[in-house]
XYZ file of C-alpha atoms in Angstrom:
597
model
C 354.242 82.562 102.331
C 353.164 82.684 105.986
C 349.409 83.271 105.373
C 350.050 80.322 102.522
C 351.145 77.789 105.307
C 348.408 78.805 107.778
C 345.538 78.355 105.076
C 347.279 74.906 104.061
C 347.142 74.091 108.122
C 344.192 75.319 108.292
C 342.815 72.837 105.341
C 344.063 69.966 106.476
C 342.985 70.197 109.911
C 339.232 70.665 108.241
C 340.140 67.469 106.581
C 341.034 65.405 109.350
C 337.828 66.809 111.337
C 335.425 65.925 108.511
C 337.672 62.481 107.941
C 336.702 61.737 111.730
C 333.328 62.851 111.222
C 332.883 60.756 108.217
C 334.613 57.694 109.737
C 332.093 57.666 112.569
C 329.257 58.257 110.840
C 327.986 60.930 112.754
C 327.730 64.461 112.966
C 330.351 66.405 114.286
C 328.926 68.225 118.005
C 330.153 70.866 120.031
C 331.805 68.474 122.019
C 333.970 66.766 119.290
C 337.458 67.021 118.403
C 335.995 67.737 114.819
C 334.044 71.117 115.700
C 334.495 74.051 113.664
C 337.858 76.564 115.029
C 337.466 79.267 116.395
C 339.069 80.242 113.204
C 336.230 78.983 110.750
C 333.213 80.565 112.961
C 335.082 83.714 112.605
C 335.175 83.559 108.698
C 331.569 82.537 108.882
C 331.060 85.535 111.189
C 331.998 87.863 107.951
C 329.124 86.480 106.448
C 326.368 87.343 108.801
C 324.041 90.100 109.743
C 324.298 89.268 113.154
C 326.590 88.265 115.646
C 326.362 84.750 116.698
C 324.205 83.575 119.331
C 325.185 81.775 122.828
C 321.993 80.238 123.565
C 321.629 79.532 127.480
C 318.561 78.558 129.639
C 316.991 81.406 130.666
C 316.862 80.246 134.566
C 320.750 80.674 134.724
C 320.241 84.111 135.767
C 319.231 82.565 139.161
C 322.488 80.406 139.707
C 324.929 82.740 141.534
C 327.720 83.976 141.873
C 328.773 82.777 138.722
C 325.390 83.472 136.443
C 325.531 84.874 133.790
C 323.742 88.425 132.829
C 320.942 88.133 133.417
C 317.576 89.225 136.338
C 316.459 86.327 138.559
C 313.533 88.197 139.262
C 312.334 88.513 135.487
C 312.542 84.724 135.270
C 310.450 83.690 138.075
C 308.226 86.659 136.939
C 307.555 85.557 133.552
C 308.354 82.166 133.443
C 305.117 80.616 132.856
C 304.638 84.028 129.620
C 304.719 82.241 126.644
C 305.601 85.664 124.837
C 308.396 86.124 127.004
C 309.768 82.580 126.746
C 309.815 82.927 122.848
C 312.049 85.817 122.875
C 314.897 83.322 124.352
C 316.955 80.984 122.064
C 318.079 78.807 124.876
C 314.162 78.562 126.018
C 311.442 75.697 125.194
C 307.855 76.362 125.873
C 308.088 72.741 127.823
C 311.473 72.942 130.010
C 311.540 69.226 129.670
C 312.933 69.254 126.648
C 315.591 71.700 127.726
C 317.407 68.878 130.093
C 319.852 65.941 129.155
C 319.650 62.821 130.495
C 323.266 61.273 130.581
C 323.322 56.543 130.289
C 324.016 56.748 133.765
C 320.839 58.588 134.824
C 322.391 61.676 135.838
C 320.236 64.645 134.643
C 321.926 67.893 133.625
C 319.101 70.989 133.708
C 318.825 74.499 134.735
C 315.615 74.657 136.770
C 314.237 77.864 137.395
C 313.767 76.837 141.450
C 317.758 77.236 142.628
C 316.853 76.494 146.136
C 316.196 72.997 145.406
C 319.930 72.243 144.935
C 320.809 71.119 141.857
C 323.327 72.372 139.603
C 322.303 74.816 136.982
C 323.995 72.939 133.088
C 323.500 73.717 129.621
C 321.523 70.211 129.401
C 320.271 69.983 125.653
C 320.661 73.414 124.735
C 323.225 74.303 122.305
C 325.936 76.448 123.086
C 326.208 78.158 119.552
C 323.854 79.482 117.030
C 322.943 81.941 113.951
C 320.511 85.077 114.580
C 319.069 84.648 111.104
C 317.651 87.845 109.949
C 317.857 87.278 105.966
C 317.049 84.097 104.051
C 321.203 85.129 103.095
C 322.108 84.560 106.853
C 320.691 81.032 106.324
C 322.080 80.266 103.475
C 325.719 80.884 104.879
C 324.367 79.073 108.169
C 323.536 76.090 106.449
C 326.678 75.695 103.424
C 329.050 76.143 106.805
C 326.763 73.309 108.397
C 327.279 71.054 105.676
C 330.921 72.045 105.466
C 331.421 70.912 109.023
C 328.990 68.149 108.679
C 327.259 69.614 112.177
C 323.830 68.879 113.871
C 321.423 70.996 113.321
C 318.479 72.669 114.906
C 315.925 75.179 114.094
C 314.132 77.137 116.481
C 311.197 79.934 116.516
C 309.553 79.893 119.516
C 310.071 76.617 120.923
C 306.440 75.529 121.052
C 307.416 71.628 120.548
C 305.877 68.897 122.018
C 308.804 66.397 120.573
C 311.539 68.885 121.504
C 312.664 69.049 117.625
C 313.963 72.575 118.675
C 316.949 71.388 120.863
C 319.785 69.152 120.502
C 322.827 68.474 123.025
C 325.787 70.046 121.179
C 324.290 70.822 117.853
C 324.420 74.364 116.092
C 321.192 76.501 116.129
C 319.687 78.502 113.887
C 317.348 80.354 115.677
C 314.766 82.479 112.731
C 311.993 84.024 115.602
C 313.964 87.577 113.819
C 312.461 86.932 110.836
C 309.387 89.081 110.911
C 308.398 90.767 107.390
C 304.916 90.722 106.815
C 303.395 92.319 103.462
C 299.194 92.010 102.256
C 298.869 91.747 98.796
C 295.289 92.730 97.385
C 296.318 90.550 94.122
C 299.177 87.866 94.330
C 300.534 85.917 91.290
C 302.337 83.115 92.708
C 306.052 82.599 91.220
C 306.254 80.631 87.858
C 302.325 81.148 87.457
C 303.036 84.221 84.954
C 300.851 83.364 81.439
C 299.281 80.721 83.408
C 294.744 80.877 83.408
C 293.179 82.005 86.616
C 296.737 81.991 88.387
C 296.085 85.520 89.908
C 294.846 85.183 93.948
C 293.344 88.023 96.526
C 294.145 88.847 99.632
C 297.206 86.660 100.362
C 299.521 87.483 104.174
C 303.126 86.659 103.537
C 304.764 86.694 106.548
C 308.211 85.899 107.648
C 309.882 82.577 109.529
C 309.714 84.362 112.702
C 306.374 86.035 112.812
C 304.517 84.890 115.685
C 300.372 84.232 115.367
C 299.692 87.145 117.168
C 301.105 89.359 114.975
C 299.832 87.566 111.581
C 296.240 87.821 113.224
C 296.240 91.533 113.449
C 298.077 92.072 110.026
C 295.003 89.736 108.671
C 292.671 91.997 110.823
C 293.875 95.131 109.364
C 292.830 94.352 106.159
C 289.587 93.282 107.931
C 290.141 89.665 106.916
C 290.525 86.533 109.055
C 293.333 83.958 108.768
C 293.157 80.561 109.828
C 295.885 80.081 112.591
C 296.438 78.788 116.064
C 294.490 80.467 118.631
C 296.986 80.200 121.750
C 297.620 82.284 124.304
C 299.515 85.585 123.552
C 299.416 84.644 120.274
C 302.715 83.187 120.850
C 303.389 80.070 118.411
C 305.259 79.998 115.343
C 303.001 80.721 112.169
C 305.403 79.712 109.722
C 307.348 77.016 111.154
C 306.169 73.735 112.677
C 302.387 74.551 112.886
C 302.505 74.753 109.044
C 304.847 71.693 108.940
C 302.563 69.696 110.600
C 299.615 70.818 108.848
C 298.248 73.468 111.283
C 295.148 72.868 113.176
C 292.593 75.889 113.804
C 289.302 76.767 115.742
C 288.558 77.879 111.722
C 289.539 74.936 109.952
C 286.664 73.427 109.622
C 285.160 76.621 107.898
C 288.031 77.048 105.802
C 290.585 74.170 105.638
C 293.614 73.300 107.934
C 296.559 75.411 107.611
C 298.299 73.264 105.026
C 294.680 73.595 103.009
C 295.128 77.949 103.080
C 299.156 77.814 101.926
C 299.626 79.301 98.456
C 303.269 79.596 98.450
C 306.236 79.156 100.752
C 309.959 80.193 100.201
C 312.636 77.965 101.839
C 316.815 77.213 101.689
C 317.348 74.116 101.613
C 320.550 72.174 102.429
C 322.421 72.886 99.245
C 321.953 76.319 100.217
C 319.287 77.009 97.618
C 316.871 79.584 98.218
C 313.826 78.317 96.784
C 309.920 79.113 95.837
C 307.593 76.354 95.869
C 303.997 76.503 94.833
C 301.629 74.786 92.531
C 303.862 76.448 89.617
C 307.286 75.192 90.135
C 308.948 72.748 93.069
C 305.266 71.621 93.145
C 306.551 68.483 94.865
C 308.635 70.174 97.633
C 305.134 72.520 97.967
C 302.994 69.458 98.291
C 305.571 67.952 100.946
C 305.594 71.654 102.867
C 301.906 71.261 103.713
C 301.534 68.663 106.158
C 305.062 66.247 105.835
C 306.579 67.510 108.832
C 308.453 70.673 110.141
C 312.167 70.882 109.908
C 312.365 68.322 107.422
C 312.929 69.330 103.933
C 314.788 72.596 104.425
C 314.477 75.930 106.545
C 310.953 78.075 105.277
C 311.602 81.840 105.176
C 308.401 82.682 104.501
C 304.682 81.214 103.982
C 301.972 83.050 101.811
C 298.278 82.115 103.191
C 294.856 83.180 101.737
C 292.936 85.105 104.132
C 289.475 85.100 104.210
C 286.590 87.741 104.643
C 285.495 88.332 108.400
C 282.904 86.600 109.938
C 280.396 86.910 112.614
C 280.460 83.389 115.036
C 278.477 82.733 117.223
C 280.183 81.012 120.744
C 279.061 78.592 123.413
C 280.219 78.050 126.635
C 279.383 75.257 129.181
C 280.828 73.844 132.241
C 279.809 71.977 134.359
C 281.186 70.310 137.632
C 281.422 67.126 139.671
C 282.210 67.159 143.336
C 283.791 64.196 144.451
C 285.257 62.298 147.117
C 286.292 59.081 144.385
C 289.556 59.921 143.196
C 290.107 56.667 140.862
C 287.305 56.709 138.668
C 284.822 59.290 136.580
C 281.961 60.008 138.671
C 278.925 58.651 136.961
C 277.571 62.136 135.793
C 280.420 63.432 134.589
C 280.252 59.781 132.361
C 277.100 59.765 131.110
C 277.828 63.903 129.970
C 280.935 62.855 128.641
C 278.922 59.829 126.857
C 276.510 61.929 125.189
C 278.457 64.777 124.033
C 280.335 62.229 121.957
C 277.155 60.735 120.817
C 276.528 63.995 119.258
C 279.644 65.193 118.386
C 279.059 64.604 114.472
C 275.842 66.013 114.527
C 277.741 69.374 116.222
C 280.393 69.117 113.248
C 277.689 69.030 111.029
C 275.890 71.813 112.271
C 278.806 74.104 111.941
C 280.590 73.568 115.768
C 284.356 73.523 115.894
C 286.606 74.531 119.296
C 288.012 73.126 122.174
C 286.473 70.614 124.887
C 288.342 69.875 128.112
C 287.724 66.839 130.219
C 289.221 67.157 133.619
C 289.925 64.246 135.624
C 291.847 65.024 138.572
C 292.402 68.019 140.217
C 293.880 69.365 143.661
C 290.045 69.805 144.886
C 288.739 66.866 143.881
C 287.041 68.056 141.301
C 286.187 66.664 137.664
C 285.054 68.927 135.163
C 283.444 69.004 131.588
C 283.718 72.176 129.841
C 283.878 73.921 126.601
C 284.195 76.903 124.109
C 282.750 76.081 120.965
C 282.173 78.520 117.698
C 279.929 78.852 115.116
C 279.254 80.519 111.509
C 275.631 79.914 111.625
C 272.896 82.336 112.884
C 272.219 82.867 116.659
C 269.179 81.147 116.036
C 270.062 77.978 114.438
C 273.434 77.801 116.434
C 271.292 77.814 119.535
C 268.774 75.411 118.194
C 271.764 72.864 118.003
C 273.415 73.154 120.521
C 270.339 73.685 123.484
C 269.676 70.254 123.297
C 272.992 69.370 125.184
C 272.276 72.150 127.609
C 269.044 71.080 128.320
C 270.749 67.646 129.156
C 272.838 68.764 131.270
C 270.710 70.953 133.746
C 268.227 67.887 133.506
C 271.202 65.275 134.577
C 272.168 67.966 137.617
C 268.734 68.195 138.721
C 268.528 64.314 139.088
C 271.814 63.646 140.109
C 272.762 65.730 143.114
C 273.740 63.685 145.383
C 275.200 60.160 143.713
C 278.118 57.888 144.834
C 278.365 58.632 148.497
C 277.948 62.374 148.040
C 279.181 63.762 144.780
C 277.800 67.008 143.588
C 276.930 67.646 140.087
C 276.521 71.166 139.177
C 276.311 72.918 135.356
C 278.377 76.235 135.970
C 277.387 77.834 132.356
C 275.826 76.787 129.614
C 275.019 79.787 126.657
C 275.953 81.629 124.061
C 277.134 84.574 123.517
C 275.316 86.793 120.687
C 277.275 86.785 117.175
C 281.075 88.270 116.777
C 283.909 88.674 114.731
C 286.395 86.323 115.229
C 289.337 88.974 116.077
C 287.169 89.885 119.135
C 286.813 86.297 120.507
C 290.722 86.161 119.389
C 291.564 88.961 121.350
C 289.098 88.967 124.183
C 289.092 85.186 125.445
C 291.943 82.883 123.581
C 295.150 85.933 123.867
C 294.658 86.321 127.915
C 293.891 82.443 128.348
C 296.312 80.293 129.935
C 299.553 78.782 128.745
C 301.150 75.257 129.179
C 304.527 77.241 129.063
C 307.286 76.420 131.503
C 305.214 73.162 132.873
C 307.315 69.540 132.126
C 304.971 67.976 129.693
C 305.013 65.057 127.101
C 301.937 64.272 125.217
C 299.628 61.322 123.717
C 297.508 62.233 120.812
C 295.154 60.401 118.187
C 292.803 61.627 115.448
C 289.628 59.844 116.059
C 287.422 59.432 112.863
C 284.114 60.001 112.152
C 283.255 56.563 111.409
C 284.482 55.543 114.651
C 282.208 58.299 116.666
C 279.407 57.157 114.942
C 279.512 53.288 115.646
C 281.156 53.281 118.995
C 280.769 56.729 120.504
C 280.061 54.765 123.999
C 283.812 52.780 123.332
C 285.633 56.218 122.566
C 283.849 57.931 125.483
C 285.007 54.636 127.819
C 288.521 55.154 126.552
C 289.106 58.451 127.181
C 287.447 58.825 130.490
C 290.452 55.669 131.323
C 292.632 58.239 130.724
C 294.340 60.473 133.425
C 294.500 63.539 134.729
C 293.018 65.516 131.854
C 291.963 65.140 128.332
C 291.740 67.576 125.051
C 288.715 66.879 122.918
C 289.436 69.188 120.207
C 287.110 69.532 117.355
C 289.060 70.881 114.587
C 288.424 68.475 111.571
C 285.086 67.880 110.014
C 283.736 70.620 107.452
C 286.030 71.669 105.312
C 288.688 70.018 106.307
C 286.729 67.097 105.345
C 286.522 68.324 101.587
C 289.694 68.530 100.268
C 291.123 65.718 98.928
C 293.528 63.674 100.878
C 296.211 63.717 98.110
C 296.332 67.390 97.615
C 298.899 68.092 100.391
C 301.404 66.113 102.341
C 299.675 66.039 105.337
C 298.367 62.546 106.980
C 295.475 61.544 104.965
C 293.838 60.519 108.027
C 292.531 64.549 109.249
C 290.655 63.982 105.937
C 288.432 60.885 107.815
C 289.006 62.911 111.511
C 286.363 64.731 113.310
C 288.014 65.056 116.360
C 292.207 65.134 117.480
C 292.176 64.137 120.968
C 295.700 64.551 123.293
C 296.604 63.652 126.527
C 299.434 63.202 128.458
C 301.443 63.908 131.657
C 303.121 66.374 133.913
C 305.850 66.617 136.352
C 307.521 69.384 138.704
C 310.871 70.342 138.320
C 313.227 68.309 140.714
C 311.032 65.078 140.577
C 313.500 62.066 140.525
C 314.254 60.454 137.393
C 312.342 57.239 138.538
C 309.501 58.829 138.492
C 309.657 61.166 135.491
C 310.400 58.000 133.676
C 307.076 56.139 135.475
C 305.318 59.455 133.779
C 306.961 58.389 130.265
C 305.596 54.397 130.814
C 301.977 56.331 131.566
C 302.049 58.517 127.990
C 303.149 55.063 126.433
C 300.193 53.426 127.639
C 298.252 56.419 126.719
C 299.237 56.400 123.178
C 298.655 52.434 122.948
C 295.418 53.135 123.925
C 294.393 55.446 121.210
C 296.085 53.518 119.316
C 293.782 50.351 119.950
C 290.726 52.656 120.138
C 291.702 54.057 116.438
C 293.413 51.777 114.666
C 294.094 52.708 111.182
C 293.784 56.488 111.728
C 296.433 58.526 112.801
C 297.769 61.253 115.026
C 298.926 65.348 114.959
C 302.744 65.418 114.259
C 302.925 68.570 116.400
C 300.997 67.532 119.507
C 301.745 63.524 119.827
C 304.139 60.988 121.205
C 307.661 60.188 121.037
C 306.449 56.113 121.860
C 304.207 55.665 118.946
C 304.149 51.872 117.365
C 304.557 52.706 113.997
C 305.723 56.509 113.558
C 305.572 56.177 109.451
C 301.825 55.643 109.511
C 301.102 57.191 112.442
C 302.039 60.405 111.030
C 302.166 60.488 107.412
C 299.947 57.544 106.597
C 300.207 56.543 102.915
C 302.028 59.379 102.338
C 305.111 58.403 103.863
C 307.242 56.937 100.845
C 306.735 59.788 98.416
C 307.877 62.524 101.014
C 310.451 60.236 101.462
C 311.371 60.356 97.986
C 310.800 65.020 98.082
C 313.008 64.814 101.145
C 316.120 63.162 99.679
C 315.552 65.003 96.313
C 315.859 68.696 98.287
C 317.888 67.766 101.179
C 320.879 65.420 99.952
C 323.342 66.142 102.814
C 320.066 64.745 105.376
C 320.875 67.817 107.386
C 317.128 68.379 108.483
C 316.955 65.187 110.849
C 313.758 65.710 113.621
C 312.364 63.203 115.745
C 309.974 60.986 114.225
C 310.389 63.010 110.808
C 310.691 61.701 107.793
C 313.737 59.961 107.354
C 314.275 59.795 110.832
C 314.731 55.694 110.825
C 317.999 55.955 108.959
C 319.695 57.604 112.540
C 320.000 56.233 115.760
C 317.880 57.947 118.688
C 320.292 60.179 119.564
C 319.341 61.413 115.811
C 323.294 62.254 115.604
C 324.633 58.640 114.345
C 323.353 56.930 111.023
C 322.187 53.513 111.849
């Protein structure tokens, strides 16, 4: 009779926390009267693999005497290891989005720097989460979720430019465990039994957690390449919000974005379902999973990609340097370089170029810089016959430029290529050991500028971006292939199908800087994104590597696909438990993303 009356308690003080929760049309935080007892967590403890996580900020360790376990010295060691931060659940790649900032401006953060005086706080990290190990651990994550009517967030790695991985008070479930991988010589997607031609080759599943690094050199093994996101250490996500967003790649443009190589994902969504979507059955929620936006329409478990066979590329290299003593303004070399690699910049697409141009605008010396690593399928020959021209250029502006605008010194650093390789060994050898954004403050203004647009106006776009400030990504990733599929075949924003190039910019700031300024930083990546915006009207911009301050998110992002993922989302998620910023479905909550509007 005893363990009668405590269940009965026990029921209707659930009932009264969801009757709050419903009453305020929110969800119910760690910081409500309606969170979960310590009671329920332990009966959703019983159906875990795992025990539960208490995610903290990694830099606590520094705060003494009351930190928490933790080495100070491994933090300041490996703060800036992108590997390293991904192993933490209370981590973001960007620390930025780690903070809270309260109405009345006070900021709550836990910076790894403890000698500049402020107080080390949870911020926007949540204090609880799920170590999911089995698509099972999920599904008991999410049914107690919806129970308890509680925010959630999902987190891998925490490479997130729109800090989707965090929430102030929500519950995490953090899947970077997740790591099967299996090759399968022949694959026959789910539902495609008795169906013509459904058998594939050489398909990677791999699991929510498993890192690019790791689904590179499981593709290697097989001596096949995957298209994925060269970063360093190999550290971001391959099935989670790359795919989401659509995935960009130095091979896309051989071999289709990421969304383009997806033959099959498996995912729980928020009636606990565990389900398998391909072209054979949940076609719609498969369509939606390539391209409509990470963290949307459930939690992926797993994403099966066609590889491809290795190839040889041939890479180019070129930087060159300006000198200056003007500060405000693009030297006039580094312009009229800028100028003309734009002016070509289709003719490079067509000829096979894809990678990663860098525009430098400011630096601690002074110095602005033009630079690039570019690869290419094509034979040394004809890859150097298209690309020498620019070179030539170059060396030819340096030798008649030396000394311009009071004294600036215009110098080409390297300009070559290197003979042809496999693509593991550039992977490897120059994009693992590269440098990381990780642990730097950053928010970030992005457009996709289309072909149409480089063609007619290249001298506008080159204008435009040179305006910008300090630094500027020019990354060729669309064109080719990418090009070729057709725009209604996946979810993702029709517009990479007109794109040649996704440009992103955006701006910094060192921990302790004063809230006045981090928000004059903010006003600078709005103006940034207004000016893309004006300079490619119509077109649209990378969900994973864009603004928070775009004019019209909907478009900007989805494009003309917006209503019918609209229609997938509500159709797999009911209970609107997969709420991200700027995702779809987003309007319908305030920005908080905890209150329906």
């Amino acid at each position: 009779m005893a363990q009668l009356l405590l269940t009965v308690l026990g029921l209707v003080q659930l009932d009264a926390r969801l009757a709050y929760a419903k009453i305020s049309n929110c969800r119910c935080l760690s910081t409500d009267s309606c969170w979960p007892s310590q009671q329920d967590f332990a009966i959703l403890q019983t159906q875990l693999s795992q025990p539960f996580i208490t995610p903290i900020p990694p830099a606590a360790a520094c705060y003494p005497p009351d930190a928490p376990l933790g080495n100070c010295t491994d933090v300041q060691q490996n703060w800036f290891d992108p590997a390293w931060s991904a192993d933490h659940p209370g981590q973001m790649q960007a620390p930025n989005w780690e903070t809270f900032i309260f109405s009345n401006g006070t900021i709550e953060q836990c910076l790894k720097n403890a000698t500049l005086g402020f107080p080390c706080g949870q911020g926007s990290v949540p204090v609880l989460g799920v170590d999911a190990r089995t698509p099972e651990d999920i599904q008991a994550a999410i049914n107690f979720s919806v129970q308890h009517n509680l925010r959630v967030v999902v987190k891998n790695t925490g490479h997130d430019f729109l800090g989707r991985s965090m929430a102030r008070g929500a519950f995490m479930l953090w899947t970077h465990n997740m790591k099967n991988i299996s090759y399968h010589d022949t694959f026959t997607p789910t539902g495609a039994l008795g169906t013509s031609n459904a058998t594939l080759k050489h398909i990677l599943t791999i699991g929510a957690g498993v890192q690019w690094h790791e689904a590179y050199d499981a593709s290697y093994a097989q001596d096949r390449d995957i298209v994925g996101a060269p970063t360093a250490k190999g550290s971001v996500g391959s099935a989670g919000g790359w795919i989401g967003g659509g995935g960009h790649s130095v091979l896309a443009p051989t071999f289709g974005l990421g969304a383009d190589n997806a033959v099959q994902f498996t995912i729980v969504t928020s009636t606990g379902e565990h389900l398998t979507a391909n072209n054979h059955q949940h076609s719609d929620l498969f369509w939606a999973l390539r391209g409509g936006g990470g963290g949307t329409y459930g939690i992926v478990t797993s994403v099966s990609y066609q590889t491809h066979p290795a190839e040889l590329y041939v890479r180019a290299s070129f930087s060159a340097t300006v000198n200056t003593t003007n500060t405000t303004a693009p030297s006039a070399p580094l312009k009229a370089l800028f100028t003309e690699f734009v002016r070509i910049t289709p003719f490079l697409s067509d000829n096979g170029w894809a990678g990663y141009p860098q525009l430098t605008l400011a630096s601690p010396t002074n110095e602005q810089t033009f630079s690039f690593v570019l690869l290419n399928t094509h034979s040394w020959t004809d890859a150097n016959a298209t690309i020498d021209p620019f070179f030539d250029y170059a060396r030819s502006l340096a030798a008649t430029t030396s000394s311009v605008q009071g004294g600036d010194q215009f110098t080409v650093v390297n300009a070559g290529t290197v003979a042809p390789q496999l693509f593991r060994d550039f992977e490897r050898q120059v994009v693992r050991p590269g440098e990381s954004e990780t642990g730097v403050n950053i928010e970030v203004a992005s457009r996709l500028l289309p072909r149409k647009l480089l063609e007619d106006d290249y001298v506008k776009v080159a204008d435009t971006l040179l305006a910008q400030s300090p630094a500027v990504s020019y990354i060729m990733v669309a064109g080719g292939a990418v090009a070729k599929v057709d725009p209604d075949s996946a979810g993702i924003n029709p517009a990479w199908r007109e794109a040649l190039v996704h440009v992103a910019t955006g701006q910094t700031w060192v921990d302790g800087t004063p809230l006045t300024e981090i928000v004059a930083a903010k006003e600078r990546v709005k103006a940034y994104t207004l000016a893309l915006e004006n300079l490619a009207p119509g077109s649209g911009s990378y969900f994973n590597e864009a603004s928070l301050y775009c004019t019209d998110p909907k478009q900007t992002f989805f494009g003309s696909h917006y209503e019918k993922l609209l229609d997938i989302k509500k159709t797999y998620d009911p209970h609107d438990l997969f709420i991200v910023a700027e995702g779809v479905g987003s309007e319908e909550w305030d920005a908080s993303l905890n209150c329906r509007v």
